[in-house]
PDB file of C-alpha atoms in Angstrom:
ATOM      1  CA  MET A 106      15.444 -10.470 -10.442  1.00 66.00           C
ATOM      2  CA  GLU A 107      14.324 -11.872  -7.274  1.00 68.00           C
ATOM      3  CA  PRO A 108      16.641 -12.800  -4.516  1.00 71.00           C
ATOM      4  CA  GLU A 109      15.680 -16.432  -4.171  1.00 69.00           C
ATOM      5  CA  TYR A 110      16.547 -16.803  -8.290  1.00 67.00           C
ATOM      6  CA  ALA A 111      20.109 -15.843  -7.395  1.00 71.00           C
ATOM      7  CA  GLN A 112      20.425 -19.502  -5.456  1.00 75.00           C
ATOM      8  CA  SER A 113      18.446 -21.738  -7.370  1.00 75.00           C
ATOM      9  CA  ARG A 114      18.032 -20.410 -11.108  1.00 79.00           C
ATOM     10  CA  GLN A 115      14.993 -21.147 -11.018  1.00 80.00           C
ATOM     11  CA  LEU A 116      11.842 -18.900 -12.324  1.00 81.00           C
ATOM     12  CA  THR A 117       8.430 -19.317 -10.863  1.00 81.00           C
ATOM     13  CA  ASP A 118       5.069 -17.973 -10.478  1.00 88.00           C
ATOM     14  CA  LYS A 119       6.158 -15.828  -7.461  1.00 90.00           C
ATOM     15  CA  SER A 120       8.945 -14.404  -9.764  1.00 89.00           C
ATOM     16  CA  ASP A 121       6.666 -12.790 -11.863  1.00 93.00           C
ATOM     17  CA  VAL A 122       5.276 -11.825  -8.928  1.00 95.00           C
ATOM     18  CA  TYR A 123       8.349 -10.224  -7.503  1.00 94.00           C
ATOM     19  CA  SER A 124       8.627  -8.571 -10.888  1.00 94.00           C
ATOM     20  CA  PHE A 125       5.121  -6.855 -11.033  1.00 96.00           C
ATOM     21  CA  GLY A 126       5.555  -5.535  -7.122  1.00 96.00           C
ATOM     22  CA  VAL A 127       8.930  -4.039  -8.598  1.00 96.00           C
ATOM     23  CA  VAL A 128       6.955  -2.552 -11.268  1.00 96.00           C
ATOM     24  CA  LEU A 129       4.011  -1.420  -8.892  1.00 96.00           C
ATOM     25  CA  PHE A 130       6.933   0.533  -6.960  1.00 95.00           C
ATOM     26  CA  GLU A 131       8.845   2.052  -9.831  1.00 95.00           C
ATOM     27  CA  VAL A 132       5.050   3.520 -10.445  1.00 94.00           C
ATOM     28  CA  LEU A 133       4.807   4.742  -7.230  1.00 93.00           C
ATOM     29  CA  CYS A 134       8.484   5.974  -6.786  1.00 93.00           C
ATOM     30  CA  ALA A 135       8.741   7.366 -10.419  1.00 94.00           C
ATOM     31  CA  ARG A 136      12.144   5.460 -10.501  1.00 94.00           C
ATOM     32  CA  LYS A 137      14.190   2.659 -12.228  1.00 95.00           C
ATOM     33  CA  PRO A 138      14.462  -0.610 -10.376  1.00 94.00           C
ATOM     34  CA  VAL A 139      18.264   0.093 -10.049  1.00 94.00           C
ATOM     35  CA  ASN A 140      19.999   3.342  -9.776  1.00 94.00           C
ATOM     36  CA  VAL A 141      23.721   3.083  -9.486  1.00 94.00           C
ATOM     37  CA  LYS A 142      24.146   6.687  -9.136  1.00 94.00           C
ATOM     38  CA  LEU A 143      22.322   6.506  -5.693  1.00 93.00           C
ATOM     39  CA  GLU A 144      23.769   5.748  -2.426  1.00 94.00           C
ATOM     40  CA  GLU A 145      24.304   1.915  -1.560  1.00 94.00           C
ATOM     41  CA  GLU A 146      21.206   1.549   0.628  1.00 93.00           C
ATOM     42  CA  GLN A 147      19.007   3.347  -2.004  1.00 94.00           C
ATOM     43  CA  ARG A 148      20.475   1.825  -5.305  1.00 93.00           C
ATOM     44  CA  ASN A 149      17.823  -0.977  -5.746  1.00 94.00           C
ATOM     45  CA  LEU A 150      14.447   0.122  -5.265  1.00 95.00           C
ATOM     46  CA  ALA A 151      12.768  -2.967  -4.351  1.00 94.00           C
ATOM     47  CA  GLN A 152      14.860  -3.512  -0.644  1.00 94.00           C
ATOM     48  CA  TRP A 153      14.927   0.408  -0.554  1.00 94.00           C
ATOM     49  CA  ALA A 154      10.754   0.977  -0.234  1.00 94.00           C
ATOM     50  CA  ARG A 155      10.610  -2.176   1.903  1.00 93.00           C
ATOM     51  CA  ARG A 156      13.298  -0.462   4.244  1.00 93.00           C
ATOM     52  CA  CYS A 157      11.172   2.772   3.733  1.00 92.00           C
ATOM     53  CA  VAL A 158       7.916   1.158   4.808  1.00 91.00           C
ATOM     54  CA  ARG A 159       9.277  -0.415   7.506  1.00 90.00           C
ATOM     55  CA  GLU A 160      10.782   2.589   9.026  1.00 90.00           C
ATOM     56  CA  GLY A 161       7.492   4.587   8.040  1.00 87.00           C
ATOM     57  CA  LYS A 162       8.962   6.871   5.309  1.00 87.00           C
ATOM     58  CA  ILE A 163       7.630   5.739   2.082  1.00 85.00           C
ATOM     59  CA  GLN A 164       5.768   9.113   1.990  1.00 84.00           C
ATOM     60  CA  TYR A 165       9.180  10.487   1.509  1.00 85.00           C
ATOM     61  CA  ILE A 166      10.067   8.381  -1.440  1.00 88.00           C
ATOM     62  CA  ILE A 167       7.001   8.638  -3.628  1.00 89.00           C
ATOM     63  CA  ASP A 168       6.400  10.461  -6.579  1.00 90.00           C
ATOM     64  CA  PRO A 169       5.670  13.999  -5.491  1.00 88.00           C
ATOM     65  CA  PHE A 170       3.547  14.610  -8.382  1.00 88.00           C
ATOM     66  CA  LEU A 171       0.958  11.839  -6.703  1.00 86.00           C
ATOM     67  CA  MET A 172       0.678  13.716  -3.450  1.00 82.00           C
ATOM     68  CA  GLY A 173      -2.882  14.824  -2.583  1.00 83.00           C
ATOM     69  CA  LYS A 174      -3.886  12.764  -5.989  1.00 85.00           C
ATOM     70  CA  ILE A 175      -4.145   9.531  -4.242  1.00 88.00           C
ATOM     71  CA  SER A 176      -6.571   8.630  -1.432  1.00 88.00           C
ATOM     72  CA  PRO A 177      -5.013   7.851   1.996  1.00 88.00           C
ATOM     73  CA  GLU A 178      -6.905   3.955   1.882  1.00 89.00           C
ATOM     74  CA  CYS A 179      -5.859   3.127  -1.831  1.00 91.00           C
ATOM     75  CA  PHE A 180      -2.485   4.233  -1.275  1.00 89.00           C
ATOM     76  CA  LYS A 181      -2.216   2.406   1.767  1.00 89.00           C
ATOM     77  CA  ASN A 182      -3.356  -0.792  -0.090  1.00 92.00           C
ATOM     78  CA  PHE A 183      -1.399   0.042  -3.042  1.00 92.00           C
ATOM     79  CA  VAL A 184       1.665  -0.001  -0.790  1.00 93.00           C
ATOM     80  CA  GLN A 185       0.775  -2.756   0.782  1.00 93.00           C
ATOM     81  CA  VAL A 186       0.251  -4.817  -2.277  1.00 95.00           C
ATOM     82  CA  ALA A 187       3.814  -3.758  -3.547  1.00 95.00           C
ATOM     83  CA  GLU A 188       5.461  -4.607  -0.600  1.00 95.00           C
ATOM     84  CA  LYS A 189       4.040  -7.925  -0.181  1.00 95.00           C
ATOM     85  CA  CYS A 190       4.952  -8.631  -3.901  1.00 96.00           C
ATOM     86  CA  VAL A 191       8.931  -7.928  -3.367  1.00 95.00           C
ATOM     87  CA  ARG A 192       9.424  -9.814  -0.083  1.00 94.00           C
ATOM     88  CA  ASP A 193      12.360 -11.607   0.014  1.00 91.00           C
ATOM     89  CA  HIS A 194      10.890 -15.428   0.145  1.00 92.00           C
ATOM     90  CA  ARG A 195       8.651 -16.867  -2.433  1.00 92.00           C
ATOM     91  CA  ASN A 196       6.318 -18.246  -0.131  1.00 93.00           C
ATOM     92  CA  GLN A 197       5.627 -14.830   1.761  1.00 95.00           C
ATOM     93  CA  ARG A 198       4.386 -13.546  -1.763  1.00 95.00           C
ATOM     94  CA  PRO A 199       0.669 -13.404  -2.486  1.00 97.00           C
ATOM     95  CA  THR A 200      -0.325 -15.126  -5.426  1.00 96.00           C
ATOM     96  CA  MET A 201      -1.069 -12.963  -8.625  1.00 96.00           C
ATOM     97  CA  ARG A 202      -4.692 -13.480  -8.342  1.00 97.00           C
ATOM     98  CA  ASP A 203      -4.343 -12.007  -4.612  1.00 97.00           C
ATOM     99  CA  VAL A 204      -2.467  -8.925  -6.148  1.00 97.00           C
ATOM    100  CA  THR A 205      -5.015  -8.524  -8.853  1.00 96.00           C
ATOM    101  CA  GLU A 206      -8.071  -8.640  -6.265  1.00 97.00           C
ATOM    102  CA  LYS A 207      -6.136  -6.158  -4.154  1.00 96.00           C
ATOM    103  CA  LEU A 208      -5.445  -3.678  -6.577  1.00 96.00           C
ATOM    104  CA  GLU A 209      -8.907  -4.080  -7.898  1.00 97.00           C
ATOM    105  CA  PHE A 210     -10.087  -3.407  -4.337  1.00 96.00           C
ATOM    106  CA  ALA A 211      -7.823  -0.031  -4.454  1.00 94.00           C
ATOM    107  CA  LEU A 212      -9.042   0.836  -7.337  1.00 95.00           C
ATOM    108  CA  GLU A 213     -12.426   0.892  -6.135  1.00 96.00           C
ATOM    109  CA  LEU A 214     -11.347   2.620  -2.871  1.00 94.00           C
ATOM    110  CA  GLN A 215      -9.974   5.423  -5.136  1.00 93.00           C
ATOM    111  CA  GLU A 216     -13.268   6.062  -7.257  1.00 94.00           C
ATOM    112  CA  LYS A 217     -15.351   6.024  -4.048  1.00 93.00           C
ATOM    113  CA  ALA A 218     -12.974   8.720  -2.616  1.00 90.00           C
ATOM    114  CA  ASP A 219     -12.478  10.828  -5.723  1.00 89.00           C
ATOM    115  CA  ALA A 220     -16.835  10.516  -5.742  1.00 90.00           C
ATOM    116  CA  ALA A 221     -16.633  11.701  -2.423  1.00 87.00           C
ATOM    117  CA  LYS A 222     -13.915  14.550  -2.839  1.00 83.00           C
ATOM    118  CA  GLN A 223     -15.672  15.868  -5.862  1.00 84.00           C
ATOM    119  CA  ALA A 224     -18.799  16.162  -3.722  1.00 85.00           C
ATOM    120  CA  ILE A 225     -16.842  18.110  -0.764  1.00 81.00           C
ATOM    121  CA  SER A 226     -15.449  20.532  -3.574  1.00 77.00           C
ATOM    122  CA  PRO A 227     -16.866  20.424  -7.303  1.00 76.00           C
ATOM    123  CA  ASP A 228     -14.451  22.826  -8.334  1.00 76.00           C
ATOM    124  CA  GLY A 229     -11.642  20.315  -7.894  1.00 68.00           C
ATOM    125  CA  VAL A 230     -10.102  22.354  -5.178  1.00 67.00           C
ATOM    126  CA  TYR A 231      -9.696  19.775  -2.366  1.00 67.00           C
ATOM    127  CA  VAL A 232      -6.633  17.560  -2.381  1.00 71.00           C
ATOM    128  CA  TYR A 233      -6.183  14.123  -0.134  1.00 76.00           C
ATOM    129  CA  PRO A 234      -4.108  14.972   2.926  1.00 69.00           C
ATOM    130  CA  ASP A 235      -0.653  14.218   3.525  1.00 64.00           C
ATOM    131  CA  LEU A 236      -0.145  11.025   5.078  1.00 61.00           C
ATOM    132  CA  SER A 237       2.389   9.007   6.781  1.00 55.00           C
ATOM    133  CA  PHE A 238       3.054   5.249   6.688  1.00 55.00           C
ATOM    134  CA  HIS A 239       4.062   3.445   9.845  1.00 51.00           C
ATOM    135  CA  LEU A 240       4.888  -0.178  11.188  1.00 43.00           C
ATOM    136  CA  VAL A 241       2.945  -0.549  14.391  1.00 42.00           C
ATOM    137  CA  ASP A 242       3.764  -3.937  16.339  1.00 36.00           C
ATOM    138  CA  ASP A 243       0.298  -6.278  16.110  1.00 38.00           C
ATOM    139  CA  HIS A 244       1.239  -9.331  18.292  1.00 35.00           C
ATOM    140  CA  HIS A 245      -2.130 -11.144  17.641  1.00 37.00           C
ATOM    141  CA  ASP A 246      -1.179 -10.682  13.978  1.00 40.00           C
ATOM    142  CA  HIS A 247       1.838 -12.968  12.568  1.00 42.00           C
ATOM    143  CA  GLY A 248       3.928 -10.468  11.744  1.00 42.00           C
ATOM    144  CA  HIS A 249       3.786  -6.484  11.622  1.00 42.00           C
ATOM    145  CA  GLY A 250       0.820  -4.186  10.884  1.00 45.00           C
ATOM    146  CA  TYR A 251       0.815  -0.609   9.043  1.00 44.00           C
ATOM    147  CA  GLU A 252      -0.879   2.195  10.106  1.00 43.00           C
ATOM    148  CA  VAL A 253      -1.963   5.024   8.148  1.00 42.00           C
ATOM    149  CA  LEU A 254      -2.418   8.295   9.563  1.00 40.00           C
ATOM    150  CA  GLY A 255      -4.028  11.556   8.143  1.00 41.00           C
ATOM    151  CA  LEU A 256      -6.839  13.824   8.020  1.00 34.00           C
ATOM    152  CA  HIS A 257     -10.287  13.485   6.213  1.00 35.00           C
ATOM    153  CA  GLY A 258     -12.520  15.781   5.931  1.00 36.00           C
ATOM    154  CA  GLY A 259     -11.379  17.854   8.813  1.00 35.00           C
ATOM    155  CA  THR A 260     -11.681  14.674  11.223  1.00 32.00           C
ATOM    156  CA  ASP A 261      -8.364  13.006  12.122  1.00 33.00           C
ATOM    157  CA  PHE A 262      -8.438   8.791  11.181  1.00 33.00           C
ATOM    158  CA  THR A 263      -6.157   6.053  11.437  1.00 35.00           C
ATOM    159  CA  THR A 264      -6.204   3.328   9.660  1.00 34.00           C
ATOM    160  CA  THR A 265      -4.793  -0.528  10.345  1.00 34.00           C
ATOM    161  CA  VAL A 266      -3.757  -3.302   8.135  1.00 34.00           C
ATOM    162  CA  GLY A 267      -2.643  -6.504   9.060  1.00 34.00           C
ATOM    163  CA  SER A 268       0.663  -7.606   7.110  1.00 34.00           C
ATOM    164  CA  ASP A 269      -1.384 -10.641   6.126  1.00 35.00           C
ATOM    165  CA  SER A 270      -3.637 -10.192   3.236  1.00 32.00           C
ATOM    166  CA  VAL A 271      -6.732 -12.515   4.651  1.00 28.00           C
ATOM    167  CA  GLU A 272      -5.863 -10.641   8.031  1.00 31.00           C
ATOM    168  CA  SER A 273      -6.489  -7.148   6.622  1.00 31.00           C
ATOM    169  CA  SER A 274      -8.853  -4.892   8.349  1.00 32.00           C
ATOM    170  CA  LEU A 275      -9.648  -1.210   7.129  1.00 34.00           C
ATOM    171  CA  LEU A 276     -11.465   1.332   9.992  1.00 35.00           C
ATOM    172  CA  SER A 277     -12.975   4.439   8.185  1.00 39.00           C
ATOM    173  CA  VAL A 278     -14.247   7.271  10.305  1.00 36.00           C
ATOM    174  CA  ASP A 279     -17.689   8.491   9.832  1.00 38.00           C
ATOM    175  CA  THR A 280     -16.751  12.669   9.806  1.00 36.00           C
ATOM    176  CA  GLU A 281     -20.000  13.571  11.314  1.00 40.00           C
ATOM    177  CA  SER A 282     -20.506  10.595  14.400  1.00 40.00           C
ATOM    178  CA  GLY A 283     -16.124  10.470  14.759  1.00 39.00           C
ATOM    179  CA  LYS A 284     -17.208   6.890  15.200  1.00 41.00           C
ATOM    180  CA  THR A 285     -15.175   4.063  13.507  1.00 38.00           C
ATOM    181  CA  ARG A 286     -16.533   1.363  11.322  1.00 41.00           C
ATOM    182  CA  ASP A 287     -14.834  -1.716  10.097  1.00 39.00           C
ATOM    183  CA  VAL A 288     -15.325  -1.292   6.046  1.00 37.00           C
ATOM    184  CA  PHE A 289     -13.800  -4.831   5.604  1.00 35.00           C
ATOM    185  CA  SER A 290     -12.141  -7.336   7.417  1.00 34.00           C
ATOM    186  CA  ASP A 291     -11.278 -10.196   5.195  1.00 36.00           C
ATOM    187  CA  ALA A 292      -9.564  -9.446   1.627  1.00 38.00           C
ATOM    188  CA  SER A 293     -11.409 -12.757   0.546  1.00 38.00           C
ATOM    189  CA  ASN A 294     -14.581 -10.630   0.620  1.00 40.00           C
ATOM    190  CA  SER A 295     -13.630  -7.261   0.626  1.00 40.00           C
ATOM    191  CA  LYS A 296     -15.771  -6.407  -2.198  1.00 41.00           C
ATOM    192  CA  SER A 297     -19.128  -7.307  -0.702  1.00 39.00           C
ATOM    193  CA  GLN A 298     -18.418  -5.452   2.435  1.00 39.00           C
ATOM    194  CA  VAL A 299     -17.778  -2.149   0.957  1.00 37.00           C
TER     195      VAL A 299
END
């Protein structure tokens, strides 16, 4: 249950967003939202996942079955959406429409990455690289940004995304030239720029 419900005893659309974010983390981490058998700090999945995102440790709590099967860009977007959904204050959570758009975009990223992976390795041997997920201080943003580090096609890349979905920016590295390009800069028109 969302933290604000304990005080207000009122459910809102943002309460549903919070619950959906918990479901997203359940899928990502393959665990129940509350597990009293775990240590105190790990019992509540939403709080634990947010802490792991903040500390750059989310890759350690995701379902190992998913490792290598999700493209880093899709993973980053999925985690970003889930983290925003489970924020403590309702006014910091996105609308369900925003959530839907970002998840559709994450799916598009995965489909494109899968097509590229198929072109690289038609026999299906290629797996997506392990990645790390770190918070970086971004002073021109209204909070913190996320940085995903990993390998893609043998070339290092870094992707930085602002914590506000409207200010998101995804950079991609052309593996042949090594140059970065802006894939999208605004969540509201991300589909048209991909």
